[in-house]
Tab-separated table of C-alpha atoms in Angstrom:
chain	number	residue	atom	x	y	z
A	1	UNK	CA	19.110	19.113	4.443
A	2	UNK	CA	20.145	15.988	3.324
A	3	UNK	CA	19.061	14.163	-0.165
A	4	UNK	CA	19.510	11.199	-2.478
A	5	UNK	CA	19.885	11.332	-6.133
A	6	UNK	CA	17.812	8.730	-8.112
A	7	UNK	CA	20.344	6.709	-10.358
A	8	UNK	CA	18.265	3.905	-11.262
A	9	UNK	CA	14.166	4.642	-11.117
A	10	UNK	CA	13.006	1.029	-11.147
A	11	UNK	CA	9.333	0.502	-12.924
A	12	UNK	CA	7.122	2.400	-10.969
A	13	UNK	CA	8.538	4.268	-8.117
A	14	UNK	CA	5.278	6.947	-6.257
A	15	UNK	CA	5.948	8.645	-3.304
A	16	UNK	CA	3.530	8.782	-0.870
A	17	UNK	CA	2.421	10.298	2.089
A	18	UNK	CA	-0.701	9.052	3.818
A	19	UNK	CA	-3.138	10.194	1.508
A	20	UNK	CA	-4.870	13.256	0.367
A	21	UNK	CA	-8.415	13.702	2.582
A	22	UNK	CA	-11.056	15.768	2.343
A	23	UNK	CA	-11.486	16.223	-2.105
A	24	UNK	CA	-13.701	13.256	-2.388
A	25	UNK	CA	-17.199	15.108	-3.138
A	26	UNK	CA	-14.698	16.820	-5.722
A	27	UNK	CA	-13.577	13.358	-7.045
A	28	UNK	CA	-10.386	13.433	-5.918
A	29	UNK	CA	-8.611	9.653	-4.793
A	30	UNK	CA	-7.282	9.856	-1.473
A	31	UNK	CA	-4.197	7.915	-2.920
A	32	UNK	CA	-1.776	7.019	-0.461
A	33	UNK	CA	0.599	4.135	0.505
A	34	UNK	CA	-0.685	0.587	-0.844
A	35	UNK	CA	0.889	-0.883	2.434
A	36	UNK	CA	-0.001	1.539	5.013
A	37	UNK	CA	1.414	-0.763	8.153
A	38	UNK	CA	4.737	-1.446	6.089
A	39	UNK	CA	5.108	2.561	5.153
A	40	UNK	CA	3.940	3.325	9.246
A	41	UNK	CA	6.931	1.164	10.155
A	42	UNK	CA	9.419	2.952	8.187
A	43	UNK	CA	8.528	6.424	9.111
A	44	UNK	CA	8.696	5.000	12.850
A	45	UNK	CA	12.027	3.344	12.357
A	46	UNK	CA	13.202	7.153	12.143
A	47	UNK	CA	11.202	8.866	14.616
A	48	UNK	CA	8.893	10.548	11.723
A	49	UNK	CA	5.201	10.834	11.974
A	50	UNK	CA	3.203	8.686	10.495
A	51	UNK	CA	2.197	11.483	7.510
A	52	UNK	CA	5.606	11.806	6.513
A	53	UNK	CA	6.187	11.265	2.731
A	54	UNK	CA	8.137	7.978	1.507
A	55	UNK	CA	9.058	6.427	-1.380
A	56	UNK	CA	6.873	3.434	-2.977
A	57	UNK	CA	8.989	0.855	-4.663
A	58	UNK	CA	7.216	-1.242	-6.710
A	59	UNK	CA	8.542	-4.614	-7.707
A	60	UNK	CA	12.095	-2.861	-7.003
A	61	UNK	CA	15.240	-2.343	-9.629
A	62	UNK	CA	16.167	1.058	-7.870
A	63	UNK	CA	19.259	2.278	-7.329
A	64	UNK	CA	20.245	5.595	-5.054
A	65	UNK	CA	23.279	7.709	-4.669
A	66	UNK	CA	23.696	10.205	-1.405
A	67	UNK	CA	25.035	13.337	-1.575
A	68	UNK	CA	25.185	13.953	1.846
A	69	UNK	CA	25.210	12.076	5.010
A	70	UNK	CA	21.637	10.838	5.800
A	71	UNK	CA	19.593	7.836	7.653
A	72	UNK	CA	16.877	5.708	5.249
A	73	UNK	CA	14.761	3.229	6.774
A	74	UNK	CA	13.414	0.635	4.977
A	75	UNK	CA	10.403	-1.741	4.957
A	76	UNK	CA	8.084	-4.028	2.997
A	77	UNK	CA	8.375	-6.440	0.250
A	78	UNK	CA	11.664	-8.679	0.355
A	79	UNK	CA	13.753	-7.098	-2.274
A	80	UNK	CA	17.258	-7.463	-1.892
A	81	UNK	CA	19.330	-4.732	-0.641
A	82	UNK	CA	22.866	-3.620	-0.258
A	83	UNK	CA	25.264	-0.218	-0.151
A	84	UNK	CA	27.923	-0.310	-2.208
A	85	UNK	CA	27.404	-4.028	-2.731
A	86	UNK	CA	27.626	-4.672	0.972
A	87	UNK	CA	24.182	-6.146	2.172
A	88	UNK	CA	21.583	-4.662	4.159
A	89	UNK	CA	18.926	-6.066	6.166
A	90	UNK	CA	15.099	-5.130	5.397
A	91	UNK	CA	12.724	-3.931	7.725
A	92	UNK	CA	15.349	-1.715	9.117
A	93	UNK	CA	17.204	1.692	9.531
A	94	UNK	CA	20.986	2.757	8.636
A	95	UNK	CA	23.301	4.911	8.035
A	96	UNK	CA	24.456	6.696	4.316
A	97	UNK	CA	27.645	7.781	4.010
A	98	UNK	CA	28.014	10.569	1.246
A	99	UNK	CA	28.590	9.569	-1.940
A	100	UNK	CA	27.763	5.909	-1.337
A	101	UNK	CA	24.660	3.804	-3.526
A	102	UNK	CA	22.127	2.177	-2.211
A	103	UNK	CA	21.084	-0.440	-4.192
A	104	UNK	CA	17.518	-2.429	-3.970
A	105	UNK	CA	16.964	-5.834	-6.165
A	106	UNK	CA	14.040	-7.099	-7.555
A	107	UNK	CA	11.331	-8.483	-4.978
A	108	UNK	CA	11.550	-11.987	-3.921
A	109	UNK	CA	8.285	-11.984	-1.556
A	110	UNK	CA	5.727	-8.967	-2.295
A	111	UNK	CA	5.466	-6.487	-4.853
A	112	UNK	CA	6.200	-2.977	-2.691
A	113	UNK	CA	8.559	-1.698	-0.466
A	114	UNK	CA	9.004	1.335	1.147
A	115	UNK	CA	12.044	3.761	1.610
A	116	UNK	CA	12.014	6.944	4.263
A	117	UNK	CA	14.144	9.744	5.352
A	118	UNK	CA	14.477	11.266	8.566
A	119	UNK	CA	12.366	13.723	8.822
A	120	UNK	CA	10.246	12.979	5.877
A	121	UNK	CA	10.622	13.280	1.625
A	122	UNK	CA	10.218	16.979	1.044
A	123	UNK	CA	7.852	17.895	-1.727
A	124	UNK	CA	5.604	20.857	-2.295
A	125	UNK	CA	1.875	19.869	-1.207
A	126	UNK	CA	-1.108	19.618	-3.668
A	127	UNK	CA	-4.167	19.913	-2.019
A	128	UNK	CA	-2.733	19.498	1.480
A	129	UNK	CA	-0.361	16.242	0.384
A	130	UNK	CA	2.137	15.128	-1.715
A	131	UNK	CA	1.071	11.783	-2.366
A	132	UNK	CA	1.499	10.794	-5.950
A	133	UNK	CA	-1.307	9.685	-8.179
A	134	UNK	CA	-0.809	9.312	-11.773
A	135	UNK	CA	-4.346	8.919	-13.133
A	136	UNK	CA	-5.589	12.826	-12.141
A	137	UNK	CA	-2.000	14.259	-12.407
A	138	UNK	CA	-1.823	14.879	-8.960
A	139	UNK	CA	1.427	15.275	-6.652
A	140	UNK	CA	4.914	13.593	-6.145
A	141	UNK	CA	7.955	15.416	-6.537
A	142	UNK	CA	6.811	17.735	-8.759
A	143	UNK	CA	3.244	18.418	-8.045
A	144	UNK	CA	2.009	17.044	-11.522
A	145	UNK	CA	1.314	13.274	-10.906
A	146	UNK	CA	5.040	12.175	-11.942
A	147	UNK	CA	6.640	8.552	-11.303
A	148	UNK	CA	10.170	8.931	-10.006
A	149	UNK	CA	12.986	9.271	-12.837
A	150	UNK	CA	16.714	9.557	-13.175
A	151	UNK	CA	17.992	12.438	-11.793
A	152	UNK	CA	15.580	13.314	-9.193
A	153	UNK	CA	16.491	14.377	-6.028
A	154	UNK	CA	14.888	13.038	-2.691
A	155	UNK	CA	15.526	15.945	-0.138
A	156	UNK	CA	14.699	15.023	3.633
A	157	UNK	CA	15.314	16.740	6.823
A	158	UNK	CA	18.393	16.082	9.770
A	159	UNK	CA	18.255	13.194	11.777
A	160	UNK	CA	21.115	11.390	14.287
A	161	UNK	CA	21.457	7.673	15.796
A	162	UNK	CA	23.385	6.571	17.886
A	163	UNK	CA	23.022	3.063	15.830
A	164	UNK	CA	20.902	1.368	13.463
A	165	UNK	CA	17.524	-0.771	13.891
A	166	UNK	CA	14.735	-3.156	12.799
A	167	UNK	CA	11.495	-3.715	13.443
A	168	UNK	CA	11.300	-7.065	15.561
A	169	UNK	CA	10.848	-10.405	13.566
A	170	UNK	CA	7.230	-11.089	14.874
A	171	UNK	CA	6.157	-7.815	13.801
A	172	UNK	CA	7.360	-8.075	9.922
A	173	UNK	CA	4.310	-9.473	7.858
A	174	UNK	CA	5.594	-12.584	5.793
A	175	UNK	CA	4.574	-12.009	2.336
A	176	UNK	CA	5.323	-15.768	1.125
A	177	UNK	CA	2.390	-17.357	2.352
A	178	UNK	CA	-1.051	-18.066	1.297
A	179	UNK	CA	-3.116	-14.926	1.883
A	180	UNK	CA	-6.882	-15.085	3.551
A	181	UNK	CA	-7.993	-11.413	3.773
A	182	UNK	CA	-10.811	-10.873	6.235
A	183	UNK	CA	-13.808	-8.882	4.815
A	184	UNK	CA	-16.472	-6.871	7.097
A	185	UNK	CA	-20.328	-8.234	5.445
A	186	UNK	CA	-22.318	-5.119	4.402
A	187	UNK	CA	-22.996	-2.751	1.608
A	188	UNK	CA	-25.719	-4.687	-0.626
A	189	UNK	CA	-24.679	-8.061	0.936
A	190	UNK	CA	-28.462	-8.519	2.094
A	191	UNK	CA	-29.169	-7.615	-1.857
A	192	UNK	CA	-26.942	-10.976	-3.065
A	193	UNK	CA	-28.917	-14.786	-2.919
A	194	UNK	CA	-27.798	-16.255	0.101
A	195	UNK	CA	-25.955	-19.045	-1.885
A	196	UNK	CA	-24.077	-16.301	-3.732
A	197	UNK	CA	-23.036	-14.371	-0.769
A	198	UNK	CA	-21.251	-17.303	0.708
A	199	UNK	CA	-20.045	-18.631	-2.341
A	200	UNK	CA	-17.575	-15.639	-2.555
A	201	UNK	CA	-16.180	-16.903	0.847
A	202	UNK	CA	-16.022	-20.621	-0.098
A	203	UNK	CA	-14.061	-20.088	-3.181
A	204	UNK	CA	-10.754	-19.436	-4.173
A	205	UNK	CA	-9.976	-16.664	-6.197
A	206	UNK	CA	-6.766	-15.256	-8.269
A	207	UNK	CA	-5.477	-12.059	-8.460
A	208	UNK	CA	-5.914	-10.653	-11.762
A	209	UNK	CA	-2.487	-9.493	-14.055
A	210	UNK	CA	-4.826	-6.716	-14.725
A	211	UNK	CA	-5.087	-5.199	-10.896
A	212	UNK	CA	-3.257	-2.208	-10.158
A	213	UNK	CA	-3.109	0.766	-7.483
A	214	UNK	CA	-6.782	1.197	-8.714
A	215	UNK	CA	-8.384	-2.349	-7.968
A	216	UNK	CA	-7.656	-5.441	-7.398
A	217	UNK	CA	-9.305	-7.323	-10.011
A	218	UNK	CA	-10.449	-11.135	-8.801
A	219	UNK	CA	-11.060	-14.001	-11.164
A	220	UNK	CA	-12.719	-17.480	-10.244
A	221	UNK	CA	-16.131	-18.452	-10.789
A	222	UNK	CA	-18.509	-15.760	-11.473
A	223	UNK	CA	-20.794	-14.957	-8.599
A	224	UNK	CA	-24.388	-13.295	-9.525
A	225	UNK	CA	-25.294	-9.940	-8.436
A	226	UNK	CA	-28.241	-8.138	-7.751
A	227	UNK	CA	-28.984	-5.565	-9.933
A	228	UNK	CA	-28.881	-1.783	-8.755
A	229	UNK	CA	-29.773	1.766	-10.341
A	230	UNK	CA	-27.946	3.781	-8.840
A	231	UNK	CA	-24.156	5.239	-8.062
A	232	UNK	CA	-23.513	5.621	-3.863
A	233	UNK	CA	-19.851	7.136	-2.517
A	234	UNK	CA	-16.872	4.205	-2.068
A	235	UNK	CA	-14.428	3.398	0.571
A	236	UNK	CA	-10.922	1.712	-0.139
A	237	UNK	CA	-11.568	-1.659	0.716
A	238	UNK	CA	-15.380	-1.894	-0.959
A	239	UNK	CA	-15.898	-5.724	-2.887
A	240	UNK	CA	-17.789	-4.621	-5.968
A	241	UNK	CA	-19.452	-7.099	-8.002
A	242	UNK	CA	-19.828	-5.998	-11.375
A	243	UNK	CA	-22.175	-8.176	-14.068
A	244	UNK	CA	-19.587	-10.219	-14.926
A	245	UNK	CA	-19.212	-11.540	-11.724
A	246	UNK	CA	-15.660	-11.052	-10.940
A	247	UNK	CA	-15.186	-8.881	-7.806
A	248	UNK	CA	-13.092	-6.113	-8.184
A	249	UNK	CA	-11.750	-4.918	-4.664
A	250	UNK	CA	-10.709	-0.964	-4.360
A	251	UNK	CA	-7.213	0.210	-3.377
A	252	UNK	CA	-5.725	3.418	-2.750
A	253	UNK	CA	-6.166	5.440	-5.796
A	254	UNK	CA	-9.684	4.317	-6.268
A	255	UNK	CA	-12.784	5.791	-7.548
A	256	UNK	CA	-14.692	7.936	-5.262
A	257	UNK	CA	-18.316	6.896	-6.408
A	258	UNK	CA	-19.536	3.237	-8.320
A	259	UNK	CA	-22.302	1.451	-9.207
A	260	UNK	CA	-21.404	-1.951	-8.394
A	261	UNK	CA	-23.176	-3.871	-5.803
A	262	UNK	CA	-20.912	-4.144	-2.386
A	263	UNK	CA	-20.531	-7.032	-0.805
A	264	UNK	CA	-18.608	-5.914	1.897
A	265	UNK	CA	-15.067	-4.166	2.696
A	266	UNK	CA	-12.054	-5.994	2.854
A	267	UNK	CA	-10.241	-5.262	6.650
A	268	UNK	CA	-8.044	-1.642	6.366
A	269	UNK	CA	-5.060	-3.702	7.540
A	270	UNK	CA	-5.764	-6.421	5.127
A	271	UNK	CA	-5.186	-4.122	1.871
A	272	UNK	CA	-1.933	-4.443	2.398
A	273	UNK	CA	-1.392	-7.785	2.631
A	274	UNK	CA	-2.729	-7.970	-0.377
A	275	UNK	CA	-1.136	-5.025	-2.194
A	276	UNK	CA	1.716	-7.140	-1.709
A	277	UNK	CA	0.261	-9.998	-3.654
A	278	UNK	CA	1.295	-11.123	-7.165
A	279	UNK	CA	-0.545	-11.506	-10.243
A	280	UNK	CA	-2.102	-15.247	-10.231
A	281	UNK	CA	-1.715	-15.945	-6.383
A	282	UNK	CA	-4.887	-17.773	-4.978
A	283	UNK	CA	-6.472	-15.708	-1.669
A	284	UNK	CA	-9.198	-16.698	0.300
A	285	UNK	CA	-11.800	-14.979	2.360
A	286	UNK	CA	-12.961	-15.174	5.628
A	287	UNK	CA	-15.514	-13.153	7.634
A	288	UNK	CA	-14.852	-10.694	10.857
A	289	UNK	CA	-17.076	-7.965	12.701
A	290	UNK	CA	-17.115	-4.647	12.719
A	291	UNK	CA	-16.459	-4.245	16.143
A	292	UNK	CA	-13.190	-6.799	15.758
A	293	UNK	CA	-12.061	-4.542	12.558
A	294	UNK	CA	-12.777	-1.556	14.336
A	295	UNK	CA	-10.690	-2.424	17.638
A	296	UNK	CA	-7.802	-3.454	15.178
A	297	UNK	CA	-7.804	-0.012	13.804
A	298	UNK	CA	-7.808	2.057	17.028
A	299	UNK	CA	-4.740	-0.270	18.346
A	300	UNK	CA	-2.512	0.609	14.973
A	301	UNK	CA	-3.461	4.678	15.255
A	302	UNK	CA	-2.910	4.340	18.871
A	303	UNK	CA	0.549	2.821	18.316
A	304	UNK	CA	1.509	4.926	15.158
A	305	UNK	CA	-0.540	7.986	15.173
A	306	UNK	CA	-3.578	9.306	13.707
């Protein structure tokens, strides 16, 4: 088995697998990878499945030591990265000697990045995964919710290549640009004024500082909901409106039931893009069908696995 010891943390470090199913009428958050096409690409880059645990960067400032021979792969937000100060590319796979440090800067474009081993992150399972999630103190390394600190160890199986690898250019999302998110009309969209249903699609809106793995919180000029009485179950993805007008659009540890009028469900594929978002960047909008979203969706767990 081969493993890395965590030197340098960084601010909020999670790992992840792809999420922990079947606890919702128990409240449970599914959790999971904010980027799920960015952590699919790493596990890929080394042959894993698609459930394999990795490591969540956030915003980056992490620094790794190996104490064994061992492949990484890495993917995501453009943080720089080198080993032993000798640069790396992103969006790739190579090789640890033991001993040497793998260093990863501070994110230039995006806010997450992801970091696997062949074979997987071990970690003992809670409730059939080990993805971390702070808020209900549940999974990560040590079962109990914990971010990653120094002195950790990241254990992962045995894996050989004949050379390293990245995922091809037109494949690797560019996180610099201007973000419009495509949303999927439904929920209580029939409940909204007409006006205020399209309004949310003809305005700009910034991310909120206050967003996190929870929600992303929008701000802009208020929209005007309809009122409703009652709570219904939630999907990652939902648009609540809440009274004050500023959506608030769920992300992977979300709530499993709220109150909030829906407007509709930003696209699966979309959340990431805009995981990788930071605070105060504009986003816009823009409407696509079902049957669009839904054809989208079978092509990625076609290419990666369910």
């Amino acid at each position: 088995m081969s493993s890395l010891r965590v030197i340098k943390p960084g601010p909020l470090s999670l790992l992840q697998d792809a999420g922990r199913f079947g606890w919702q009428h128990l409240g449970v958050s599914p959790t999971g990878p904010m980027d799920p096409l960015a952590a699919a690409w790493a596990n890929r880059l080394l042959g894993n499945p698609r459930q394999c645990a990795v490591l969540e960067i956030a915003l980056g400032g992490v620094e790794l030591e190996a104490e064994a021979a061992l492949w990484v792969a890495i993917t995501g937000a453009d943080m720089p990265l080198s080993v032993d100060g000798e640069s790396r590319l992103n969006w790739s796979r190579f090789r640890l000697e033991a001993g040497q440090r793998l260093q990863v800067g501070y994110a230039r474009h995006g806010q997450r990045a992801y970091l696997a081993l062949a074979g997987g992150i071990r970690a003992e399972p809670v409730l059939g995964s080990v993805a971390c999630q702070m808020r209900e103190g549940l999974g990560g390394l040590n079962g109990q919710g914990h971010r990653l600190v120094e002195g950790d160890l990241l254990a992962g199986g045995s894996g050989n290549f004949p050379r390293g690898a990245s995922v091809p250019w037109p494949w690797q999302p560019d996180y610099s640009v201007a973000q419009v998110l495509r949303v999927v009309i439904g929920g209580d969209a029939a409940s909204f004024d007409e006006d205020q249903a399209r309004a949310f699609f003809e305005r700009p809106w910034q991310l909120s500082s206050q967003s996190d793995r929870m929600g992303a919180r929008l701000e802009g000029e208020p929209l005007v909901p309809p009122q409703r009485q009652w709570s219904q179950g939630v999907v990652s993805g939902a648009i609540q409106v809440p009274p004050d007008g500023q959506p608030i659009i769920l992300m992977a540890d979300r709530q499993t039931m709220g109150g909030y009028p829906i407007l509709g469900w930003v696209h699966s594929l979309d959340l990431g893009r805009l995981a990788q978002c930071p605070a105060n960047q504009m986003l816009r909008f823009t409407v696509m069908s079902l049957d669009d979203s839904q054809d989208e969706l079978r092509a990625f767990y076609s290419f990666f696995g369910r």
